[in-house]
Tab-separated table of C-alpha atoms in Angstrom:
chain	number	residue	atom	x	y	z
A	328	GLN	CA	-18.506	128.980	28.998
A	329	VAL	CA	-20.496	125.853	29.853
A	330	SER	CA	-19.528	122.980	32.109
A	331	LEU	CA	-21.441	119.730	32.350
A	332	ALA	CA	-21.529	117.206	35.194
A	333	GLU	CA	-23.111	113.787	34.753
A	334	SER	CA	-24.332	111.501	37.498
A	335	GLY	CA	-26.590	108.511	37.991
A	336	GLY	CA	-24.566	105.732	36.450
A	337	GLY	CA	-24.039	102.403	38.155
A	338	SER	CA	-24.079	98.643	37.880
A	339	VAL	CA	-27.420	96.969	37.269
A	340	ARG	CA	-28.803	93.724	35.899
A	341	THR	CA	-30.600	93.136	32.626
A	342	GLY	CA	-34.053	94.653	32.616
A	343	GLU	CA	-33.401	97.159	35.376
A	344	SER	CA	-33.502	100.938	35.098
A	345	LEU	CA	-31.241	103.918	35.680
A	346	ARG	CA	-31.755	107.641	35.416
A	347	LEU	CA	-28.822	109.762	34.334
A	348	SER	CA	-28.620	113.469	35.095
A	349	CYS	CA	-26.457	116.164	33.573
A	350	VAL	CA	-26.287	119.482	35.383
A	351	ALA	CA	-25.089	122.392	33.282
A	352	SER	CA	-23.481	125.529	34.573
A	353	GLY	CA	-23.791	128.364	32.130
A	354	TYR	CA	-26.515	129.178	29.678
A	355	THR	CA	-27.888	126.129	27.848
A	356	ALA	CA	-31.608	126.922	27.563
A	357	THR	CA	-31.402	127.378	23.779
A	358	TYR	CA	-28.732	124.768	23.192
A	359	ALA	CA	-29.109	121.355	21.631
A	360	MET	CA	-28.151	118.738	24.193
A	361	GLY	CA	-27.678	115.035	24.045
A	362	TRP	CA	-26.408	111.821	25.515
A	363	PHE	CA	-23.634	109.868	23.848
A	364	ARG	CA	-21.933	106.673	24.921
A	365	GLN	CA	-18.712	104.869	24.256
A	366	ALA	CA	-17.930	101.272	25.075
A	367	PRO	CA	-14.336	99.972	25.286
A	368	GLY	CA	-12.927	99.419	21.820
A	369	LYS	CA	-15.915	101.012	20.116
A	370	GLU	CA	-16.623	104.410	18.609
A	371	SER	CA	-18.733	107.001	20.318
A	372	GLU	CA	-22.435	106.546	19.632
A	373	ARG	CA	-25.254	109.054	19.852
A	374	VAL	CA	-27.932	107.740	22.195
A	375	ALA	CA	-30.485	110.534	22.235
A	376	ASP	CA	-30.633	114.267	21.759
A	377	ILE	CA	-33.060	117.112	22.252
A	378	ASP	CA	-32.964	120.140	20.005
A	379	SER	CA	-33.534	123.729	21.062
A	380	ASP	CA	-37.167	123.477	19.875
A	381	GLY	CA	-37.749	120.399	22.032
A	382	THR	CA	-37.545	117.830	19.245
A	383	LYS	CA	-36.271	114.536	20.609
A	384	ARG	CA	-34.404	111.937	18.601
A	385	TYR	CA	-33.198	108.503	19.572
A	386	ALA	CA	-30.831	105.894	18.278
A	387	ASN	CA	-32.728	102.893	16.963
A	388	SER	CA	-31.059	100.692	19.559
A	389	VAL	CA	-32.706	102.576	22.452
A	390	LYS	CA	-36.060	103.628	21.013
A	391	GLY	CA	-38.904	102.621	23.290
A	392	ARG	CA	-36.556	102.006	26.215
A	393	PHE	CA	-34.818	105.342	26.844
A	394	THR	CA	-36.370	108.772	27.321
A	395	ILE	CA	-34.508	112.068	27.146
A	396	SER	CA	-35.825	115.159	28.864
A	397	LYS	CA	-34.622	118.600	29.842
A	398	ASP	CA	-35.549	120.895	32.699
A	399	ASN	CA	-34.411	124.386	31.736
A	400	ALA	CA	-35.340	125.783	35.152
A	401	LYS	CA	-32.884	123.375	36.734
A	402	ASN	CA	-30.366	123.484	33.873
A	403	THR	CA	-30.504	119.711	33.882
A	404	LEU	CA	-30.680	117.082	31.161
A	405	TYR	CA	-31.971	113.606	31.983
A	406	LEU	CA	-31.873	110.178	30.432
A	407	GLN	CA	-34.325	107.638	31.798
A	408	MET	CA	-33.107	104.194	30.817
A	409	ASN	CA	-35.496	101.282	31.174
A	410	GLY	CA	-35.079	97.691	30.110
A	411	LEU	CA	-31.309	97.884	30.221
A	412	ARG	CA	-29.303	95.294	28.337
A	413	PRO	CA	-25.653	94.221	28.532
A	414	GLU	CA	-25.033	95.958	25.194
A	415	ASP	CA	-25.948	99.260	26.875
A	416	THR	CA	-22.784	99.011	28.951
A	417	ALA	CA	-20.657	102.080	28.242
A	418	MET	CA	-19.452	105.412	29.526
A	419	TYR	CA	-22.280	107.883	28.999
A	420	TYR	CA	-21.495	111.498	28.213
A	421	CYS	CA	-23.624	114.598	28.144
A	422	ARG	CA	-22.968	117.148	25.401
A	423	ALA	CA	-24.257	120.642	24.665
A	424	ALA	CA	-23.840	122.850	21.632
A	425	PRO	CA	-25.577	125.915	20.177
A	426	LEU	CA	-26.718	123.898	17.142
A	427	ARG	CA	-27.648	120.226	16.760
A	428	ALA	CA	-25.252	119.932	13.820
A	429	HIS	CA	-22.406	120.958	16.123
A	430	LEU	CA	-23.556	118.444	18.710
A	431	LEU	CA	-23.408	115.611	16.204
A	432	GLU	CA	-19.973	116.718	14.997
A	433	ASN	CA	-18.597	116.466	18.536
A	434	GLN	CA	-18.279	120.207	18.852
A	435	GLY	CA	-19.420	122.217	21.833
A	436	TYR	CA	-19.147	121.053	25.428
A	437	SER	CA	-18.907	117.611	27.018
A	438	GLY	CA	-18.897	116.266	30.547
A	439	GLN	CA	-16.562	113.726	32.134
A	440	GLY	CA	-19.039	110.889	31.792
A	441	THR	CA	-20.773	108.390	34.054
A	442	GLN	CA	-20.297	104.639	33.761
A	443	VAL	CA	-23.221	102.325	33.134
A	444	THR	CA	-22.633	98.596	33.486
A	445	VAL	CA	-25.357	96.055	32.775
A	446	SER	CA	-24.821	92.423	33.655
A	447	SER	CA	-26.866	89.488	32.454
């Protein structure tokens, strides 16, 4: 069993930065993990994910601005978000699954989310 707890969200202005953290309890060292977001009235969107071999992938909308990383010793997943824009406003969720395919199919484990609000 895995539980995930996100933190680090907040309200910022355009161009500012935030760093999200997701602490996992349970074994996730070989899991694929990722950050997803959902804005009101919109579908869930994959933001970035990191596979069990360390491969990182990003949505086109955040490439060059966001960086995903994972510290297995701390069981923590991070998302460094720079150059934030109003369109980044959403609830951000951390997910973990044994396989990346499961992650993308919304299978596995998910946290409660942390709100990010970017004002212009």
